Short mmCIF file of C-alpha atoms in Angstrom, two decimals:
data_model
loop_
_atom_site.label_atom_id
_atom_site.label_comp_id
_atom_site.label_asym_id
_atom_site.label_seq_id
_atom_site.Cartn_x
_atom_site.Cartn_y
_atom_site.Cartn_z
CA MET A 67 174.83 -40.90 -18.15
CA ASN A 68 171.49 -41.46 -16.46
CA VAL A 69 169.65 -42.78 -19.48
CA LYS A 70 166.46 -43.43 -17.52
CA ASN A 71 165.74 -39.70 -17.22
CA LYS A 72 165.80 -39.48 -21.02
CA LEU A 73 163.25 -42.23 -21.58
CA PRO A 74 159.60 -41.54 -22.43
CA GLU A 75 157.00 -41.34 -19.67
CA ILE A 76 155.58 -44.72 -20.68
CA PHE A 77 158.71 -46.32 -19.19
CA GLU A 78 157.60 -45.17 -15.74
CA THR A 79 154.07 -46.33 -16.54
CA PHE A 80 155.32 -49.88 -17.01
CA SER A 81 157.39 -49.65 -13.82
CA ASN A 82 154.35 -48.65 -11.76
CA GLN A 83 151.86 -50.84 -13.62
CA ARG A 84 151.28 -53.43 -10.90
CA ARG A 85 150.30 -50.84 -8.30
CA GLU A 86 148.24 -48.71 -10.68
CA SER A 87 146.33 -51.72 -11.97
CA PHE A 88 144.69 -52.29 -8.59
CA ILE A 89 142.13 -49.63 -9.49
CA VAL A 90 141.79 -50.97 -13.03
CA VAL A 91 140.89 -54.43 -11.73
CA HIS A 92 138.32 -52.90 -9.40
CA ASP A 93 136.72 -51.05 -12.31
CA LEU A 94 136.70 -54.20 -14.45
CA LYS A 95 134.99 -56.12 -11.68
CA GLU A 96 132.38 -53.38 -11.43
CA LYS A 97 131.65 -54.00 -15.12
CA GLY A 98 131.16 -57.71 -14.50
CA ILE A 99 134.41 -58.89 -16.11
CA PRO A 100 135.75 -62.05 -14.41
CA VAL A 101 139.24 -62.10 -12.90
CA VAL A 102 141.30 -65.31 -12.74
CA GLY A 103 144.36 -65.34 -10.48
CA LEU A 104 147.34 -67.50 -11.43
CA PHE A 105 150.71 -68.44 -10.04
CA CYS A 106 152.75 -69.93 -12.85
CA THR A 107 153.91 -69.44 -16.44
CA TYR A 108 152.75 -72.99 -17.27
CA LEU A 109 149.11 -71.88 -17.21
CA PRO A 110 147.88 -71.15 -20.78
CA VAL A 111 146.37 -67.71 -20.26
CA GLU A 112 144.89 -67.86 -23.76
CA LEU A 113 142.05 -70.01 -22.39
CA ILE A 114 141.25 -67.34 -19.82
CA MET A 115 141.51 -64.53 -22.36
CA ALA A 116 139.29 -66.44 -24.79
CA MET A 117 136.30 -66.17 -22.43
CA GLY A 118 136.85 -62.45 -21.95
CA ALA A 119 138.27 -62.77 -18.43
CA ILE A 120 141.37 -61.06 -17.03
CA PRO A 121 144.33 -63.29 -16.04
CA VAL A 122 146.49 -61.76 -13.31
CA SER A 123 149.60 -62.98 -11.54
CA LEU A 124 149.29 -63.64 -7.79
CA CYS A 125 152.88 -64.62 -7.00
CA SER A 126 153.80 -62.28 -4.19
CA THR A 127 157.41 -61.18 -3.92
CA SER A 128 157.64 -59.38 -0.59
CA ASP A 129 158.43 -60.56 2.94
CA GLU A 130 155.71 -58.30 4.37
CA THR A 131 153.19 -61.08 5.08
CA ILE A 132 155.60 -63.98 5.62
CA PRO A 133 155.28 -63.79 9.45
CA ASP A 134 151.52 -64.27 9.06
CA ALA A 135 152.08 -67.18 6.67
CA GLU A 136 154.52 -68.84 9.08
CA LYS A 137 151.72 -69.19 11.63
CA ASP A 138 150.31 -71.85 9.30
CA LEU A 139 153.26 -72.90 7.15
CA PRO A 140 156.80 -74.15 7.98
CA ARG A 141 159.46 -71.47 8.41
CA ASN A 142 161.85 -73.37 6.12
CA LEU A 143 159.47 -73.19 3.15
CA CYS A 144 160.19 -71.25 -0.06
CA PRO A 145 159.61 -67.49 0.48
CA LEU A 146 157.56 -67.24 -2.72
CA ILE A 147 155.09 -69.82 -1.39
CA LYS A 148 154.90 -68.19 2.05
CA SER A 149 154.50 -64.72 0.59
CA SER A 150 151.74 -65.84 -1.78
CA TYR A 151 149.83 -67.53 1.04
CA GLY A 152 150.45 -64.65 3.44
CA PHE A 153 149.01 -62.04 1.10
CA ALA A 154 145.94 -64.21 0.57
CA LYS A 155 145.47 -64.90 4.28
CA THR A 156 145.80 -61.27 5.30
CA ASP A 157 143.72 -59.99 2.38
CA LYS A 158 146.50 -57.53 1.48
CA CYS A 159 146.69 -58.52 -2.19
CA PRO A 160 143.99 -56.71 -4.24
CA TYR A 161 144.44 -59.15 -7.11
CA PHE A 162 143.70 -62.11 -4.86
CA TYR A 163 140.78 -60.25 -3.34
CA PHE A 164 139.21 -59.56 -6.75
CA SER A 165 139.90 -63.02 -8.22
CA ASP A 166 136.79 -65.09 -8.91
CA LEU A 167 138.94 -68.19 -9.37
CA VAL A 168 142.52 -68.95 -8.34
CA VAL A 169 144.43 -71.48 -10.45
CA GLY A 170 147.40 -73.39 -9.10
CA GLU A 171 149.61 -75.98 -10.76
CA THR A 172 151.65 -78.92 -9.52
CA THR A 173 155.11 -77.48 -10.16
CA CYS A 174 156.38 -78.22 -6.66
CA ASP A 175 155.28 -80.10 -3.55
CA GLY A 176 155.30 -76.99 -1.37
CA LYS A 177 152.84 -75.21 -3.63
CA LYS A 178 150.58 -78.26 -3.89
CA LYS A 179 150.18 -78.47 -0.13
CA MET A 180 149.82 -74.70 0.24
CA TYR A 181 146.89 -74.73 -2.20
CA GLU A 182 144.98 -76.96 0.21
CA TYR A 183 145.03 -74.16 2.80
CA LEU A 184 144.54 -71.46 0.19
CA ALA A 185 141.19 -73.06 -0.66
CA ASN A 186 139.93 -71.82 2.71
CA TYR A 187 139.97 -68.29 1.28
CA LYS A 188 139.09 -68.70 -2.42
CA ASP A 189 137.80 -71.11 -5.02
CA VAL A 190 141.06 -72.83 -5.98
CA TYR A 191 141.50 -75.02 -9.05
CA VAL A 192 144.70 -77.07 -9.36
CA MET A 193 145.93 -78.03 -12.81
CA GLU A 194 148.05 -81.18 -13.02
CA LEU A 195 151.39 -80.59 -14.72
CA PRO A 196 153.45 -83.53 -16.05
CA ASN A 197 157.08 -83.40 -14.91
CA ARG A 198 158.49 -84.86 -18.11
CA GLN A 199 158.57 -83.27 -21.58
CA THR A 200 157.65 -86.46 -23.41
CA GLU A 201 154.87 -87.58 -25.75
CA ASP A 202 153.06 -89.11 -22.79
CA GLY A 203 153.50 -85.88 -20.85
CA LEU A 204 152.13 -83.90 -23.78
CA TYR A 205 149.09 -86.18 -24.00
CA LEU A 206 148.36 -85.73 -20.29
CA PHE A 207 148.86 -81.98 -20.39
CA LYS A 208 146.55 -81.58 -23.39
CA LYS A 209 143.84 -83.41 -21.43
CA GLU A 210 144.46 -81.04 -18.50
CA LEU A 211 143.94 -78.00 -20.73
CA ILE A 212 140.59 -79.36 -21.92
CA ARG A 213 139.63 -80.10 -18.31
CA PHE A 214 140.59 -76.56 -17.32
CA GLN A 215 138.51 -75.11 -20.13
CA LYS A 216 135.50 -77.07 -18.90
CA LYS A 217 136.10 -75.70 -15.40
CA LEU A 218 136.05 -72.16 -16.75
CA GLU A 219 132.88 -72.81 -18.71
CA GLU A 220 131.12 -74.33 -15.69
CA LYS A 221 132.36 -71.71 -13.25
CA PHE A 222 131.42 -68.69 -15.34
CA GLY A 223 128.52 -70.09 -17.36
CA VAL A 224 130.12 -69.49 -20.75
CA GLU A 225 131.05 -71.44 -23.85
CA ILE A 226 134.63 -70.99 -25.02
CA LYS A 227 134.75 -71.48 -28.77
CA GLU A 228 137.81 -72.55 -30.75
CA GLU A 229 137.97 -69.31 -32.75
CA GLN A 230 138.01 -67.32 -29.50
CA ILE A 231 141.01 -69.36 -28.37
CA ARG A 232 142.76 -68.78 -31.70
CA GLU A 233 142.14 -65.03 -31.42
CA ALA A 234 143.65 -65.07 -27.94
CA ILE A 235 146.65 -67.02 -29.23
CA ARG A 236 147.27 -64.46 -31.97
CA LEU A 237 147.03 -61.57 -29.50
CA LYS A 238 149.28 -63.23 -26.93
CA ASN A 239 151.85 -64.08 -29.63
CA ARG A 240 151.92 -60.43 -30.71
CA GLU A 241 152.54 -59.44 -27.10
CA ARG A 242 155.43 -61.92 -26.83
CA ILE A 243 156.96 -60.56 -30.04
CA ALA A 244 156.77 -57.00 -28.68
CA LEU A 245 158.27 -58.01 -25.33
CA LYS A 246 161.09 -59.90 -27.03
CA ARG A 247 161.84 -56.90 -29.24
CA PHE A 248 162.12 -54.83 -26.07
CA TYR A 249 164.46 -57.05 -24.06
CA SER A 250 166.49 -57.84 -27.20
CA LEU A 251 167.69 -54.23 -27.06
CA MET A 252 170.20 -55.56 -24.52
CA LYS A 253 172.01 -57.41 -27.32
CA LYS A 254 173.56 -54.05 -28.13
CA ASN A 255 177.09 -53.57 -26.87
CA PRO A 256 177.33 -51.33 -24.90
CA VAL A 257 173.77 -51.58 -23.64
CA PRO A 258 171.22 -48.74 -23.90
CA ILE A 259 169.80 -49.02 -20.36
CA LYS A 260 170.20 -51.03 -17.16
CA GLY A 261 168.90 -54.53 -16.69
CA GLU A 262 166.77 -53.47 -13.73
CA GLU A 263 164.89 -51.10 -16.02
CA ILE A 264 164.36 -53.89 -18.55
CA TYR A 265 162.92 -56.12 -15.85
CA GLN A 266 160.62 -53.39 -14.53
CA VAL A 267 158.96 -53.24 -17.93
CA LEU A 268 158.77 -57.04 -18.36
CA TYR A 269 157.20 -57.43 -14.93
CA GLY A 270 154.91 -54.43 -15.28
CA ALA A 271 153.65 -55.61 -18.67
CA SER A 272 151.98 -58.62 -17.05
CA PHE A 273 149.69 -56.20 -15.22
CA GLN A 274 148.69 -54.29 -18.34
CA PHE A 275 145.24 -55.66 -19.13
CA ASP A 276 144.70 -53.70 -22.34
CA LYS A 277 146.99 -55.84 -24.49
CA GLU A 278 146.61 -53.74 -27.65
CA LYS A 279 147.76 -50.65 -25.74
CA GLU A 280 150.59 -52.60 -24.13
CA ILE A 281 151.85 -53.82 -27.50
CA ALA A 282 151.71 -50.33 -28.99
CA ASP A 283 153.48 -48.86 -25.96
CA LEU A 284 156.24 -51.46 -26.14
CA HIS A 285 156.97 -50.74 -29.78
CA MET A 286 156.89 -47.00 -29.06
CA LEU A 287 159.36 -47.52 -26.23
CA CYS A 288 161.66 -49.60 -28.45
CA ASP A 289 161.59 -46.96 -31.19
CA LYS A 290 162.46 -44.25 -28.68
CA ILE A 291 165.35 -46.16 -27.11
CA GLU A 292 166.78 -47.15 -30.49
CA LYS A 293 166.64 -43.56 -31.72
CA GLU A 294 168.36 -42.26 -28.59
CA TYR A 295 170.96 -45.04 -28.81
CA GLU A 296 171.86 -43.90 -32.32
CA GLU A 297 172.27 -40.40 -30.90
CA GLY A 298 174.83 -41.72 -28.42
CA LYS A 299 172.74 -42.25 -25.28
CA LYS A 300 174.06 -45.51 -23.88
CA LEU A 301 175.81 -46.92 -20.82
CA GLU A 302 179.55 -47.35 -20.58
CA ASP A 303 181.07 -50.76 -21.22
CA ARG A 304 180.40 -53.15 -18.33
CA PRO A 305 180.71 -56.90 -17.74
CA ARG A 306 177.59 -58.50 -19.23
CA ILE A 307 175.71 -60.77 -16.81
CA LEU A 308 172.91 -63.27 -17.46
CA ILE A 309 170.58 -64.16 -14.59
CA THR A 310 168.96 -67.59 -14.41
CA GLY A 311 167.17 -69.61 -11.74
CA SER A 312 164.18 -68.93 -9.50
CA PRO A 313 161.74 -66.02 -10.00
CA ILE A 314 163.43 -62.79 -8.91
CA SER A 315 160.73 -60.10 -8.77
CA GLY A 316 160.22 -57.92 -5.70
CA GLY A 317 162.60 -58.60 -2.84
CA ALA A 318 164.90 -60.81 -4.91
CA MET A 319 165.64 -57.88 -7.25
CA LYS A 320 168.33 -56.97 -4.72
CA VAL A 321 170.58 -59.38 -6.65
CA VAL A 322 170.17 -57.34 -9.84
CA ARG A 323 170.88 -54.12 -7.94
CA ALA A 324 173.98 -55.65 -6.36
CA ILE A 325 175.28 -56.53 -9.82
CA GLU A 326 174.58 -53.15 -11.38
CA GLU A 327 175.65 -51.04 -8.40
CA ASN A 328 179.03 -52.79 -8.44
CA GLY A 329 179.97 -52.30 -12.07
CA GLY A 330 178.11 -55.00 -14.01
CA VAL A 331 174.97 -54.95 -16.13
CA VAL A 332 172.30 -57.64 -16.43
CA VAL A 333 171.77 -58.08 -20.17
CA CYS A 334 169.37 -61.02 -20.02
CA PHE A 335 166.89 -62.68 -17.67
CA GLU A 336 166.30 -66.37 -18.31
CA ASN A 337 163.88 -66.57 -15.36
CA CYS A 338 160.09 -67.04 -15.42
CA SER A 339 159.29 -63.37 -15.99
CA GLY A 340 161.99 -63.09 -18.64
CA ALA A 341 162.94 -65.05 -21.73
CA LYS A 342 161.70 -68.40 -20.40
CA ASN A 343 158.08 -67.29 -20.68
CA ILE A 344 158.38 -65.15 -23.81
CA GLU A 345 160.74 -66.71 -26.35
CA ASN A 346 158.47 -69.41 -27.75
CA LEU A 347 155.24 -68.69 -29.60
CA VAL A 348 152.14 -70.86 -29.90
CA ASP A 349 151.93 -72.42 -33.37
CA GLU A 350 149.04 -70.56 -35.01
CA GLU A 351 148.93 -73.03 -37.92
CA GLU A 352 148.43 -76.14 -35.77
CA LYS A 353 145.03 -77.67 -36.56
CA ASP A 354 144.47 -78.87 -33.00
CA VAL A 355 144.42 -75.73 -30.85
CA TYR A 356 144.87 -77.68 -27.60
CA GLU A 357 147.85 -79.52 -29.07
CA ALA A 358 149.39 -76.18 -30.01
CA LEU A 359 148.93 -74.76 -26.51
CA ALA A 360 150.15 -77.93 -24.80
CA LYS A 361 153.32 -78.08 -26.93
CA ARG A 362 154.22 -74.46 -26.34
CA TYR A 363 153.67 -74.41 -22.58
CA LEU A 364 155.05 -77.84 -21.74
CA ALA A 365 158.31 -76.86 -23.47
CA ILE A 366 159.06 -74.23 -20.79
CA GLY A 367 162.35 -75.14 -19.13
CA CYS A 368 161.48 -75.03 -15.44
CA SER A 369 163.46 -77.07 -12.93
CA CYS A 370 160.30 -79.02 -12.07
CA MET A 371 160.92 -80.91 -15.33
CA SER A 372 163.17 -83.97 -15.13
CA PRO A 373 165.22 -84.05 -17.23
CA ASN A 374 165.15 -80.40 -18.19
CA PRO A 375 166.81 -79.99 -21.64
CA SER A 376 164.75 -76.91 -22.54
CA ARG A 377 166.49 -74.84 -19.87
CA TYR A 378 169.93 -75.73 -21.18
CA ASP A 379 168.91 -75.09 -24.80
CA LEU A 380 167.57 -71.62 -24.01
CA LEU A 381 170.42 -70.76 -21.66
CA GLY A 382 173.04 -71.65 -24.26
CA ARG A 383 171.34 -69.63 -26.96
CA LEU A 384 171.02 -66.59 -24.69
CA ILE A 385 174.68 -66.77 -23.64
CA GLU A 386 175.70 -66.60 -27.29
CA GLU A 387 173.18 -64.01 -28.50
CA TYR A 388 173.75 -61.59 -25.63
CA GLN A 389 177.56 -61.94 -25.55
CA VAL A 390 177.43 -62.91 -21.88
CA ASP A 391 180.57 -62.60 -19.74
CA ALA A 392 179.23 -64.48 -16.70
CA VAL A 393 176.13 -66.25 -15.35
CA VAL A 394 174.52 -65.67 -11.95
CA ASP A 395 172.14 -68.43 -10.81
CA VAL A 396 169.62 -67.09 -8.27
CA VAL A 397 167.97 -69.70 -6.05
CA LEU A 398 165.27 -68.89 -3.52
CA GLN A 399 165.80 -70.62 -0.18
CA ALA A 400 164.13 -74.04 -0.05
CA CYS A 401 163.56 -74.05 -3.82
CA HIS A 402 164.99 -77.54 -3.98
CA THR A 403 164.67 -78.30 -7.69
CA TYR A 404 166.50 -75.15 -8.77
CA ASN A 405 169.07 -75.72 -6.03
CA VAL A 406 169.76 -79.27 -7.22
CA GLU A 407 170.09 -78.05 -10.82
CA THR A 408 172.83 -75.55 -9.94
CA LEU A 409 175.50 -78.25 -10.35
CA GLY A 410 174.34 -79.07 -13.86
CA ILE A 411 174.04 -75.41 -14.84
CA LYS A 412 177.50 -74.67 -13.42
CA ARG A 413 179.06 -77.49 -15.44
CA PHE A 414 177.19 -76.41 -18.57
CA VAL A 415 178.30 -72.77 -18.29
CA LYS A 416 181.92 -73.42 -17.34
CA GLU A 417 182.66 -76.46 -19.50
CA LYS A 418 180.82 -75.47 -22.68
CA TYR A 419 181.20 -71.69 -22.64
CA HIS A 420 184.21 -71.27 -20.33
CA ILE A 421 182.75 -68.25 -18.55
CA PRO A 422 182.46 -67.57 -14.79
CA TYR A 423 179.42 -68.77 -12.84
CA MET A 424 178.04 -67.91 -9.40
CA THR A 425 175.15 -69.29 -7.34
CA ILE A 426 173.23 -66.96 -5.03
CA GLU A 427 170.82 -68.45 -2.50
CA THR A 428 168.54 -65.81 -1.02
CA ASP A 429 165.04 -64.84 0.12
CA TYR A 430 162.93 -61.65 0.09
CA SER A 431 164.48 -60.06 3.19
CA SER A 432 167.09 -57.29 3.19
CA GLY A 433 169.36 -59.05 5.67
CA ASP A 434 171.92 -60.26 3.11
CA ILE A 435 172.24 -57.09 1.01
CA GLY A 436 175.65 -56.26 2.46
CA GLN A 437 176.94 -59.74 1.77
CA LEU A 438 175.51 -59.64 -1.75
CA ASN A 439 177.30 -56.39 -2.50
CA THR A 440 180.60 -57.78 -1.19
CA ARG A 441 180.32 -60.96 -3.24
CA MET A 442 179.25 -59.13 -6.41
CA MET A 443 182.01 -56.58 -6.11
CA ALA A 444 184.62 -59.35 -5.98
CA PHE A 445 182.92 -61.34 -8.75
CA ILE A 446 182.71 -58.39 -11.15
CA GLU A 447 186.27 -57.26 -10.37
CA MET A 448 187.39 -60.76 -11.36
CA LEU A 449 185.65 -60.34 -14.72
#
């Protein structure tokens, strides 16, 4: 059954949100509302929201501008970095164009060096990120958040008050709760919809700037899907796959399609745009608001952390909660930290949970789609 055709119109709204929000950002700029572009889930967007600005993701996920980027950057660089730089250089990304400030972070060496060139096109601020989740790391990161707040205040001529930050924390937490309720629908067995449709909403939600409307729409969507599920509208039983690893939006979504077009279903995304960035809330009771933000964000389990226990903790919990049959680890080419971690993740999955594991190394091009389908067909048949 094609469940998607039975879903409310708001489902398509989320799917198309990134494209439709180009005009929204333009209108916001016309009203004098600042726009801050960002690249990473480690950036506490609550500080941006607290000053009344719009945070928007700039990570590009298409190979369209990579040839332009490769005129300045090495060909063997991560496609996400090249795509991000290419869209900025060619002025083909409306969000970059409308950004008053672009914020980078030191998650990887390739990004750090790319930001130096990116500064030729925009005002770029780089936030230092500790690579260890320790007390010392927390202390350094907290200082970075305060430094970033001062940058915002100086750049935009505003004063960001503590209560404004707390209001932003409460709103962002409510959004995370709504998003988690939505993707938790995939705990059902069999599932109500495809994983690609889940991801379209998760990705599209980041480009919904009216957070109150987004939260209401998410709960409305959940209510609708749950009601239809009770009426029998669900997919047939399929092997349940969890995806982990590098960001997979845009061109890398071909991996999800290869899984679902060959008999599987992606029930959970551990990646940056999935559970990794949504599961944990900021502690609203913490007296020190910067301590609360630093603790929540530094706990994200990205491969730039060494060691990286948070990734294993979350991955194990998701495998159990979503009744996962196999894990697919997606690694973007030249994403060295995620590539190195594949050995540890493979051992963790196979030795602790005794389920199949596969690593996929890819980029944003369509050149390996045939190979992906062949590999996925064999992998899912084995399940």
